[in-house]
C-alpha atoms as an extended CHARMM CRD file, in Angstrom:
* protein
*
        84  EXT
         1         1  MET       CA             96.2650000000      101.5450000000       78.2680000000  PROA      1               0.0000000000
         2         2  TYR       CA             96.8850000000      103.0920000000       74.8960000000  PROA      2               0.0000000000
         3         3  LYS       CA             99.5310000000      102.8330000000       72.2050000000  PROA      3               0.0000000000
         4         4  SER       CA            100.5380000000      106.0980000000       70.5140000000  PROA      4               0.0000000000
         5         5  LEU       CA            100.3940000000      105.7680000000       66.7290000000  PROA      5               0.0000000000
         6         6  ALA       CA            102.5950000000      107.5440000000       64.1720000000  PROA      6               0.0000000000
         7         7  ASP       CA             99.7740000000      109.9010000000       63.1390000000  PROA      7               0.0000000000
         8         8  GLY       CA             99.3830000000      111.1280000000       66.7400000000  PROA      8               0.0000000000
         9         9  SER       CA             96.2180000000      109.1560000000       67.4420000000  PROA      9               0.0000000000
        10        10  LYS       CA             95.9260000000      106.5240000000       70.1640000000  PROA      10              0.0000000000
        11        11  GLN       CA             94.8610000000      102.8830000000       69.9490000000  PROA      11              0.0000000000
        12        12  LYS       CA             93.2770000000      101.1800000000       72.9710000000  PROA      12              0.0000000000
        13        13  LEU       CA             95.2120000000       98.0630000000       73.8770000000  PROA      13              0.0000000000
        14        14  ASN       CA             93.4980000000       94.7270000000       74.2640000000  PROA      14              0.0000000000
        15        15  GLY       CA             94.8660000000       93.3650000000       77.5180000000  PROA      15              0.0000000000
        16        16  ASN       CA             94.9600000000       93.7430000000       81.2830000000  PROA      16              0.0000000000
        17        17  LEU       CA             97.0920000000       95.1900000000       84.0170000000  PROA      17              0.0000000000
        18        18  VAL       CA             98.3020000000       92.4120000000       86.3070000000  PROA      18              0.0000000000
        19        19  TYR       CA            100.3020000000       92.2560000000       89.5010000000  PROA      19              0.0000000000
        20        20  VAL       CA            102.9100000000       89.4800000000       89.5910000000  PROA      20              0.0000000000
        21        21  ASP       CA            104.0610000000       88.6690000000       93.1250000000  PROA      21              0.0000000000
        22        22  LYS       CA            107.3490000000       87.1730000000       94.3380000000  PROA      22              0.0000000000
        23        23  ALA       CA            105.8770000000       83.6610000000       94.0480000000  PROA      23              0.0000000000
        24        24  ASP       CA            105.3370000000       84.3390000000       90.2970000000  PROA      24              0.0000000000
        25        25  GLN       CA            101.5580000000       84.3630000000       90.7850000000  PROA      25              0.0000000000
        26        26  SER       CA             99.6550000000       86.7070000000       88.4770000000  PROA      26              0.0000000000
        27        27  HSD       CA             96.6990000000       88.7060000000       89.8520000000  PROA      27              0.0000000000
        28        28  LEU       CA             94.3490000000       90.6680000000       87.6060000000  PROA      28              0.0000000000
        29        29  LEU       CA             94.2300000000       94.3180000000       88.6980000000  PROA      29              0.0000000000
        30        30  ASP       CA             90.5280000000       94.9810000000       88.5670000000  PROA      30              0.0000000000
        31        31  ASN       CA             89.8350000000       96.7980000000       91.8440000000  PROA      31              0.0000000000
        32        32  GLN       CA             92.2060000000       94.4230000000       93.6240000000  PROA      32              0.0000000000
        33        33  LEU       CA             94.3000000000       95.1250000000       96.7050000000  PROA      33              0.0000000000
        34        34  ILE       CA             98.0860000000       94.9650000000       96.3740000000  PROA      34              0.0000000000
        35        35  ASP       CA             99.5160000000       93.9340000000       99.7170000000  PROA      35              0.0000000000
        36        36  GLU       CA            102.9200000000       95.6070000000      100.1150000000  PROA      36              0.0000000000
        37        37  ASP       CA            104.8130000000       95.0430000000      103.3300000000  PROA      37              0.0000000000
        38        38  TYR       CA            106.4000000000       98.2970000000      104.4280000000  PROA      38              0.0000000000
        39        39  SER       CA            108.2930000000       98.3430000000      107.6820000000  PROA      39              0.0000000000
        40        40  GLY       CA            109.8210000000      101.8190000000      107.4580000000  PROA      40              0.0000000000
        41        41  SER       CA            109.3600000000      104.7450000000      109.7710000000  PROA      41              0.0000000000
        42        42  ALA       CA            105.9100000000      106.3180000000      110.0400000000  PROA      42              0.0000000000
        43        43  THR       CA            107.5580000000      109.6930000000      109.4050000000  PROA      43              0.0000000000
        44        44  ASP       CA            108.9020000000      108.6860000000      105.9710000000  PROA      44              0.0000000000
        45        45  LYS       CA            107.3780000000      110.8200000000      103.2270000000  PROA      45              0.0000000000
        46        46  HSD       CA            108.3470000000      108.6450000000      100.2290000000  PROA      46              0.0000000000
        47        47  THR       CA            107.9430000000      104.9060000000       99.7550000000  PROA      47              0.0000000000
        48        48  ASP       CA            109.0490000000      103.2220000000       96.5360000000  PROA      48              0.0000000000
        49        49  VAL       CA            106.9680000000      100.0270000000       96.5470000000  PROA      49              0.0000000000
        50        50  SER       CA            108.5490000000       98.9470000000       93.2650000000  PROA      50              0.0000000000
        51        51  ASP       CA            112.1140000000       99.2410000000       94.5500000000  PROA      51              0.0000000000
        52        52  ASP       CA            112.5720000000       95.4940000000       95.0770000000  PROA      52              0.0000000000
        53        53  TRP       CA            110.5210000000       94.2850000000       92.0770000000  PROA      53              0.0000000000
        54        54  THR       CA            112.4460000000       92.4020000000       89.3920000000  PROA      54              0.0000000000
        55        55  ALA       CA            111.7360000000       92.8790000000       85.6620000000  PROA      55              0.0000000000
        56        56  ASN       CA            109.0350000000       90.1820000000       85.8470000000  PROA      56              0.0000000000
        57        57  GLU       CA            107.4130000000       91.2760000000       89.1200000000  PROA      57              0.0000000000
        58        58  GLY       CA            105.0820000000       94.0680000000       90.0950000000  PROA      58              0.0000000000
        59        59  ILE       CA            102.5200000000       95.7650000000       87.8890000000  PROA      59              0.0000000000
        60        60  LEU       CA            102.7940000000       94.5650000000       84.2950000000  PROA      60              0.0000000000
        61        61  LEU       CA            100.7920000000       94.9390000000       81.1080000000  PROA      61              0.0000000000
        62        62  ASP       CA             99.5390000000       91.5410000000       79.8950000000  PROA      62              0.0000000000
        63        63  LEU       CA             98.5740000000       92.0140000000       76.2390000000  PROA      63              0.0000000000
        64        64  TYR       CA             96.6860000000       89.4840000000       74.1960000000  PROA      64              0.0000000000
        65        65  SER       CA             98.7890000000       87.9160000000       71.4360000000  PROA      65              0.0000000000
        66        66  SER       CA             97.1080000000       89.9750000000       68.6960000000  PROA      66              0.0000000000
        67        67  GLU       CA             98.7300000000       93.1720000000       69.9950000000  PROA      67              0.0000000000
        68        68  VAL       CA            101.9880000000       94.5320000000       68.5860000000  PROA      68              0.0000000000
        69        69  SER       CA            105.1250000000       95.7110000000       70.3100000000  PROA      69              0.0000000000
        70        70  GLY       CA            105.7810000000       99.3930000000       70.8400000000  PROA      70              0.0000000000
        71        71  ASN       CA            105.8010000000      102.2030000000       73.3810000000  PROA      71              0.0000000000
        72        72  TYR       CA            102.8120000000      102.4500000000       75.6970000000  PROA      72              0.0000000000
        73        73  THR       CA            101.4860000000      105.1260000000       78.0080000000  PROA      73              0.0000000000
        74        74  GLY       CA             98.8590000000      105.0210000000       80.7080000000  PROA      74              0.0000000000
        75        75  THR       CA             97.8710000000      106.2560000000       84.1290000000  PROA      75              0.0000000000
        76        76  ILE       CA             97.4800000000      104.2530000000       87.3210000000  PROA      76              0.0000000000
        77        77  ASN       CA             95.4030000000      105.8880000000       90.0520000000  PROA      77              0.0000000000
        78        78  TRP       CA             96.4060000000      104.7060000000       93.5270000000  PROA      78              0.0000000000
        79        79  THR       CA             94.3070000000      104.6380000000       96.6660000000  PROA      79              0.0000000000
        80        80  LEU       CA             96.4740000000      104.1230000000       99.7210000000  PROA      80              0.0000000000
        81        81  VAL       CA             95.1170000000      102.6600000000      102.9340000000  PROA      81              0.0000000000
        82        82  GLN       CA             96.9840000000      102.4630000000      106.2210000000  PROA      82              0.0000000000
        83        83  ALA       CA             95.5940000000       99.3660000000      107.8590000000  PROA      83              0.0000000000
        84        84  PRO       CA             96.8160000000       96.7500000000      110.3330000000  PROA      84              0.0000000000
């Protein structure tokens, strides 16, 4: 993740992406599986896995305390697996 600076450059952020589940357990997203229960129709073309996440659930950026507030941009690449 990177923070855009006023001069147009980008600063790499010192922190991690985490997944916080409904039990408020934090899981480091470092090649980890996110288990999302989806019981919709197999013909559905769009699934919003974040639809029922609260503000403190789902994929979050956990910055170390030395980082400053601001606007952040980044890309998450998903690999989807249909498995039992």
